[in-house]
């Protein structure tokens, strides 16, 4: 157990639908990062939050949004889903400094 | 922007032979470099990091990495590969101008042949 919890582990949904992925960071970590991993695109950075505030945006589609709550957990919302959104979505947390990231085990999203 | 490159898609090595996974970096300033490993259907796990100090960094599971400033490389190595080392390996660099987020390479699939 890495200390970063992601739910659900698997999600199957239809095109056009909306889903919410949840992440609880490791205790004490203020930063949360979301990544999308697909076979053809590798590991793509989506968005970063620090203590409730958005800090950086990467290759995140307008159909996707995220937030970090006062208890530091984060949610990634994906709407108007397309087949190409099928991927593994990872959350990672960090305390800053030079400690790198701790990753969750991911949510596998399948859009049918 | 800071970036890393992993030039090989797949590395095949026989069990018991030395394993090397290559990574080169491009940074402004001092590099903070990381290696992560991903086993099937799992998240990325931290292996080792270079921040400062000795150029040879030792990490988890018998892995080590050599920082080479003149060649801007940070290759991951293991003296004797195991079948259980078969996984996807990612090199990453910290971007101090990008809110310290990590920029990952595309990953290298390592296949250790029994």
mmCIF file of C-alpha atoms in Angstrom:
data_model
loop_
_atom_site.group_PDB
_atom_site.id
_atom_site.type_symbol
_atom_site.label_atom_id
_atom_site.label_comp_id
_atom_site.label_asym_id
_atom_site.label_seq_id
_atom_site.Cartn_x
_atom_site.Cartn_y
_atom_site.Cartn_z
ATOM 1 C CA UNK A 1 0.000 0.000 0.000
ATOM 2 C CA UNK A 2 1.628 3.229 -1.191
ATOM 3 C CA UNK A 3 -0.555 5.446 0.975
ATOM 4 C CA UNK A 4 -2.297 7.006 -2.031
ATOM 5 C CA UNK A 5 -5.804 5.623 -2.484
ATOM 6 C CA UNK A 6 -7.686 5.747 -5.747
ATOM 7 C CA UNK A 7 -11.267 4.699 -6.284
ATOM 8 C CA UNK A 8 -12.765 3.013 -8.137
ATOM 9 C CA UNK A 9 -10.168 0.592 -9.482
ATOM 10 C CA UNK A 10 -12.184 -0.168 -12.579
ATOM 11 C CA UNK A 11 -14.897 1.766 -14.354
ATOM 12 C CA UNK A 12 -16.844 0.840 -17.461
ATOM 13 C CA UNK A 13 -19.168 3.419 -18.925
ATOM 14 C CA UNK A 14 -20.791 4.414 -22.197
ATOM 15 C CA UNK A 15 -19.825 7.190 -24.552
ATOM 16 C CA UNK A 16 -21.309 10.551 -23.645
ATOM 17 C CA UNK A 17 -21.426 9.777 -19.947
ATOM 18 C CA UNK A 18 -19.708 11.512 -17.037
ATOM 19 C CA UNK A 19 -17.572 9.889 -14.350
ATOM 20 C CA UNK A 20 -15.723 11.002 -11.241
ATOM 21 C CA UNK A 21 -12.434 9.524 -10.131
ATOM 22 C CA UNK A 22 -11.328 9.989 -6.564
ATOM 23 C CA UNK A 23 -7.906 10.225 -4.978
ATOM 24 C CA UNK A 24 -6.816 10.438 -1.349
ATOM 25 C CA UNK A 25 -3.207 11.540 -1.050
ATOM 26 C CA UNK A 26 -0.632 10.130 1.310
ATOM 27 C CA UNK A 27 -0.942 11.560 4.795
ATOM 28 C CA UNK A 28 0.804 14.924 5.013
ATOM 29 C CA UNK A 29 1.166 15.439 1.257
ATOM 30 C CA UNK A 30 -0.323 18.686 0.031
ATOM 31 C CA UNK A 31 0.245 18.246 -3.700
ATOM 32 C CA UNK A 32 -1.871 16.023 -5.912
ATOM 33 C CA UNK A 33 -1.116 15.264 -9.556
ATOM 34 C CA UNK A 34 -3.298 13.531 -12.124
ATOM 35 C CA UNK A 35 -1.857 11.560 -15.030
ATOM 36 C CA UNK A 36 -3.409 9.678 -17.917
ATOM 37 C CA UNK A 37 -1.659 6.604 -19.223
ATOM 38 C CA UNK A 38 -2.593 5.129 -22.565
ATOM 39 C CA UNK A 39 -0.727 2.754 -24.847
ATOM 40 C CA UNK A 40 -0.121 5.280 -27.600
ATOM 41 C CA UNK A 41 0.432 8.432 -25.515
ATOM 42 C CA UNK A 42 2.446 7.159 -22.585
ATOM 43 C CA UNK A 43 2.162 8.962 -19.247
ATOM 44 C CA UNK A 44 0.534 12.347 -19.785
ATOM 45 C CA UNK A 45 0.349 14.980 -17.070
ATOM 46 C CA UNK A 46 -3.139 16.383 -16.672
ATOM 47 C CA UNK A 47 -3.287 18.733 -13.713
ATOM 48 C CA UNK A 48 -1.714 19.569 -10.343
ATOM 49 C CA UNK A 49 -3.250 20.880 -7.141
ATOM 50 C CA UNK A 50 -1.505 22.173 -4.059
ATOM 51 C CA UNK A 51 -3.431 22.605 -0.836
ATOM 52 C CA UNK A 52 -6.692 23.169 -2.659
ATOM 53 C CA UNK A 53 -5.428 25.428 -5.404
ATOM 54 C CA UNK A 54 -4.736 24.578 -9.010
ATOM 55 C CA UNK A 55 -1.011 24.929 -9.697
ATOM 56 C CA UNK A 56 -0.346 23.596 -13.166
ATOM 57 C CA UNK A 57 -2.224 22.304 -16.158
ATOM 58 C CA UNK A 58 -0.918 19.892 -18.707
ATOM 59 C CA UNK A 59 -2.652 18.157 -21.564
ATOM 60 C CA UNK A 60 -6.083 18.238 -19.987
ATOM 61 C CA UNK A 61 -9.118 18.411 -22.222
ATOM 62 C CA UNK A 62 -11.826 20.991 -21.626
ATOM 63 C CA UNK A 63 -14.222 18.095 -20.982
ATOM 64 C CA UNK A 64 -12.099 17.182 -17.963
ATOM 65 C CA UNK A 65 -11.944 19.072 -14.703
ATOM 66 C CA UNK A 66 -10.567 18.495 -11.243
ATOM 67 C CA UNK A 67 -10.598 19.905 -7.771
ATOM 68 C CA UNK A 68 -8.932 19.394 -4.424
ATOM 69 C CA UNK A 69 -11.032 19.631 -1.308
ATOM 70 C CA UNK A 70 -10.176 21.024 2.145
ATOM 71 C CA UNK A 71 -9.403 17.518 3.409
ATOM 72 C CA UNK A 72 -6.901 17.321 0.493
ATOM 73 C CA UNK A 73 -8.609 14.547 -1.406
ATOM 74 C CA UNK A 74 -9.016 15.241 -5.090
ATOM 75 C CA UNK A 75 -11.541 14.360 -7.753
ATOM 76 C CA UNK A 76 -11.086 14.200 -11.499
ATOM 77 C CA UNK A 77 -14.288 14.672 -13.464
ATOM 78 C CA UNK A 78 -14.480 13.384 -17.022
ATOM 79 C CA UNK A 79 -17.536 14.295 -19.074
ATOM 80 C CA UNK A 80 -18.917 13.669 -22.559
ATOM 81 C CA UNK A 81 -16.749 10.601 -22.620
ATOM 82 C CA UNK A 82 -15.340 9.296 -25.871
ATOM 83 C CA UNK A 83 -13.844 5.940 -26.757
ATOM 84 C CA UNK A 84 -10.406 7.550 -26.824
ATOM 85 C CA UNK A 85 -10.705 8.477 -23.156
ATOM 86 C CA UNK A 86 -10.254 4.831 -22.232
ATOM 87 C CA UNK A 87 -7.028 4.727 -20.239
ATOM 88 C CA UNK A 88 -5.447 4.285 -16.847
ATOM 89 C CA UNK A 89 -5.766 7.390 -14.705
ATOM 90 C CA UNK A 90 -3.213 7.801 -11.969
ATOM 91 C CA UNK A 91 -3.109 10.097 -9.034
ATOM 92 C CA UNK A 92 0.159 10.893 -7.286
ATOM 93 C CA UNK A 93 0.923 12.952 -4.233
ATOM 94 C CA UNK A 94 4.001 14.682 -2.955
ATOM 95 C CA UNK A 95 5.158 16.678 0.009
ATOM 96 C CA UNK A 96 7.420 18.842 -2.119
ATOM 97 C CA UNK A 97 11.124 18.990 -1.500
ATOM 98 C CA UNK A 98 13.068 16.296 -3.303
ATOM 99 C CA UNK A 99 10.974 13.303 -2.466
ATOM 100 C CA UNK A 100 9.368 12.762 -5.856
ATOM 101 C CA UNK A 101 5.905 11.303 -6.051
ATOM 102 C CA UNK A 102 3.949 8.502 -4.483
ATOM 103 C CA UNK A 103 1.517 6.964 -6.945
ATOM 104 C CA UNK A 104 -1.830 5.344 -6.407
ATOM 105 C CA UNK A 105 -2.692 2.082 -8.133
ATOM 106 C CA UNK A 106 -4.821 3.845 -10.710
ATOM 107 C CA UNK A 107 -8.341 3.733 -12.101
ATOM 108 C CA UNK A 108 -8.820 1.833 -15.323
ATOM 109 C CA UNK A 109 -11.521 3.564 -17.348
ATOM 110 C CA UNK A 110 -13.125 1.755 -20.235
ATOM 111 C CA UNK A 111 -15.524 3.689 -22.442
ATOM 112 C CA UNK A 112 -17.747 1.506 -24.615
ATOM 113 C CA UNK B 1 11.218 23.091 -20.206
ATOM 114 C CA UNK B 2 12.868 20.200 -18.443
ATOM 115 C CA UNK B 3 12.612 16.864 -20.189
ATOM 116 C CA UNK B 4 13.996 13.355 -20.323
ATOM 117 C CA UNK B 5 14.404 10.995 -23.228
ATOM 118 C CA UNK B 6 14.362 7.228 -23.137
ATOM 119 C CA UNK B 7 15.615 6.250 -26.570
ATOM 120 C CA UNK B 8 14.705 2.564 -26.533
ATOM 121 C CA UNK B 9 11.178 1.177 -26.598
ATOM 122 C CA UNK B 10 12.071 -2.252 -25.296
ATOM 123 C CA UNK B 11 15.106 -3.798 -23.672
ATOM 124 C CA UNK B 12 15.529 -7.558 -23.823
ATOM 125 C CA UNK B 13 18.058 -9.216 -21.563
ATOM 126 C CA UNK B 14 18.759 -12.775 -20.487
ATOM 127 C CA UNK B 15 18.292 -13.641 -16.850
ATOM 128 C CA UNK B 16 21.541 -13.211 -14.957
ATOM 129 C CA UNK B 17 22.968 -10.719 -17.442
ATOM 130 C CA UNK B 18 23.527 -7.028 -16.681
ATOM 131 C CA UNK B 19 20.572 -4.773 -17.348
ATOM 132 C CA UNK B 20 20.856 -1.167 -18.527
ATOM 133 C CA UNK B 21 17.967 1.191 -19.257
ATOM 134 C CA UNK B 22 19.025 4.466 -20.822
ATOM 135 C CA UNK B 23 17.881 7.972 -19.989
ATOM 136 C CA UNK B 24 19.169 11.366 -21.048
ATOM 137 C CA UNK B 25 17.952 14.645 -19.649
ATOM 138 C CA UNK B 26 17.657 18.291 -20.565
ATOM 139 C CA UNK B 27 17.440 20.790 -17.709
ATOM 140 C CA UNK B 28 18.241 24.331 -16.734
ATOM 141 C CA UNK B 29 20.160 24.297 -13.507
ATOM 142 C CA UNK B 30 20.802 21.331 -11.266
ATOM 143 C CA UNK B 31 18.865 18.214 -12.212
ATOM 144 C CA UNK B 32 16.712 16.233 -9.821
ATOM 145 C CA UNK B 33 16.355 12.839 -11.491
ATOM 146 C CA UNK B 34 14.199 9.839 -10.685
ATOM 147 C CA UNK B 35 13.535 6.285 -11.804
ATOM 148 C CA UNK B 36 10.183 4.570 -11.357
ATOM 149 C CA UNK B 37 9.042 1.059 -12.197
ATOM 150 C CA UNK B 38 5.556 -0.060 -13.166
ATOM 151 C CA UNK B 39 4.489 -3.685 -12.928
ATOM 152 C CA UNK B 40 1.405 -4.827 -14.882
ATOM 153 C CA UNK B 41 -1.840 -3.304 -13.627
ATOM 154 C CA UNK B 42 -0.032 -1.411 -10.871
ATOM 155 C CA UNK B 43 0.928 2.175 -10.176
ATOM 156 C CA UNK B 44 4.435 3.513 -10.566
ATOM 157 C CA UNK B 45 6.837 2.654 -7.752
ATOM 158 C CA UNK B 46 9.831 4.768 -6.781
ATOM 159 C CA UNK B 47 13.206 3.096 -7.403
ATOM 160 C CA UNK B 48 15.812 5.766 -6.781
ATOM 161 C CA UNK B 49 16.682 9.422 -7.177
ATOM 162 C CA UNK B 50 19.649 11.685 -7.757
ATOM 163 C CA UNK B 51 19.661 15.053 -6.053
ATOM 164 C CA UNK B 52 23.295 15.747 -5.321
ATOM 165 C CA UNK B 53 26.388 13.942 -4.109
ATOM 166 C CA UNK B 54 27.782 10.676 -5.424
ATOM 167 C CA UNK B 55 27.193 10.040 -9.087
ATOM 168 C CA UNK B 56 26.321 6.415 -8.398
ATOM 169 C CA UNK B 57 22.956 6.152 -6.693
ATOM 170 C CA UNK B 58 21.722 2.912 -5.159
ATOM 171 C CA UNK B 59 18.033 2.141 -4.982
ATOM 172 C CA UNK B 60 15.456 -0.540 -4.397
ATOM 173 C CA UNK B 61 15.561 -4.169 -5.618
ATOM 174 C CA UNK B 62 19.300 -4.034 -6.387
ATOM 175 C CA UNK B 63 19.028 -1.249 -8.943
ATOM 176 C CA UNK B 64 21.472 1.598 -9.247
ATOM 177 C CA UNK B 65 21.844 4.556 -11.569
ATOM 178 C CA UNK B 66 24.820 6.540 -12.720
ATOM 179 C CA UNK B 67 24.554 10.293 -13.084
ATOM 180 C CA UNK B 68 26.827 11.635 -15.810
ATOM 181 C CA UNK B 69 26.774 15.397 -16.104
ATOM 182 C CA UNK B 70 28.972 15.657 -19.185
ATOM 183 C CA UNK B 71 26.783 13.230 -21.106
ATOM 184 C CA UNK B 72 23.547 14.460 -19.474
ATOM 185 C CA UNK B 73 22.619 10.867 -18.756
ATOM 186 C CA UNK B 74 21.097 8.966 -15.872
ATOM 187 C CA UNK B 75 21.139 5.303 -16.909
ATOM 188 C CA UNK B 76 19.520 2.677 -14.719
ATOM 189 C CA UNK B 77 21.529 -0.486 -14.109
ATOM 190 C CA UNK B 78 21.315 -3.841 -12.415
ATOM 191 C CA UNK B 79 24.272 -6.216 -12.378
ATOM 192 C CA UNK B 80 22.224 -9.402 -12.708
ATOM 193 C CA UNK B 81 18.668 -9.257 -14.066
ATOM 194 C CA UNK B 82 15.842 -11.390 -12.722
ATOM 195 C CA UNK B 83 12.727 -12.518 -14.559
ATOM 196 C CA UNK B 84 10.753 -10.567 -11.960
ATOM 197 C CA UNK B 85 12.435 -7.352 -13.172
ATOM 198 C CA UNK B 86 10.308 -7.506 -16.318
ATOM 199 C CA UNK B 87 8.297 -4.291 -16.153
ATOM 200 C CA UNK B 88 7.949 -0.779 -17.544
ATOM 201 C CA UNK B 89 10.615 1.669 -16.380
ATOM 202 C CA UNK B 90 10.213 5.432 -16.371
ATOM 203 C CA UNK B 91 12.870 8.095 -16.015
ATOM 204 C CA UNK B 92 11.737 11.497 -14.724
ATOM 205 C CA UNK B 93 13.156 14.943 -14.043
ATOM 206 C CA UNK B 94 11.842 17.520 -11.632
ATOM 207 C CA UNK B 95 10.870 20.824 -13.214
ATOM 208 C CA UNK B 96 11.538 23.648 -10.762
ATOM 209 C CA UNK B 97 9.897 26.095 -13.177
ATOM 210 C CA UNK B 98 6.801 23.922 -13.457
ATOM 211 C CA UNK B 99 5.803 23.920 -9.819
ATOM 212 C CA UNK B 100 8.229 21.086 -9.192
ATOM 213 C CA UNK B 101 6.172 18.592 -11.101
ATOM 214 C CA UNK B 102 7.940 15.608 -12.617
ATOM 215 C CA UNK B 103 8.312 15.277 -16.367
ATOM 216 C CA UNK B 104 8.375 11.600 -17.348
ATOM 217 C CA UNK B 105 9.975 9.866 -20.269
ATOM 218 C CA UNK B 106 7.901 7.589 -22.479
ATOM 219 C CA UNK B 107 8.985 4.497 -20.583
ATOM 220 C CA UNK B 108 10.990 1.433 -21.490
ATOM 221 C CA UNK B 109 9.590 -2.065 -21.453
ATOM 222 C CA UNK B 110 12.152 -4.443 -19.989
ATOM 223 C CA UNK B 111 11.805 -8.127 -20.801
ATOM 224 C CA UNK B 112 14.038 -10.532 -18.913
ATOM 225 C CA UNK B 113 14.264 -13.848 -20.711
ATOM 226 C CA UNK B 114 14.604 -16.965 -18.544
#
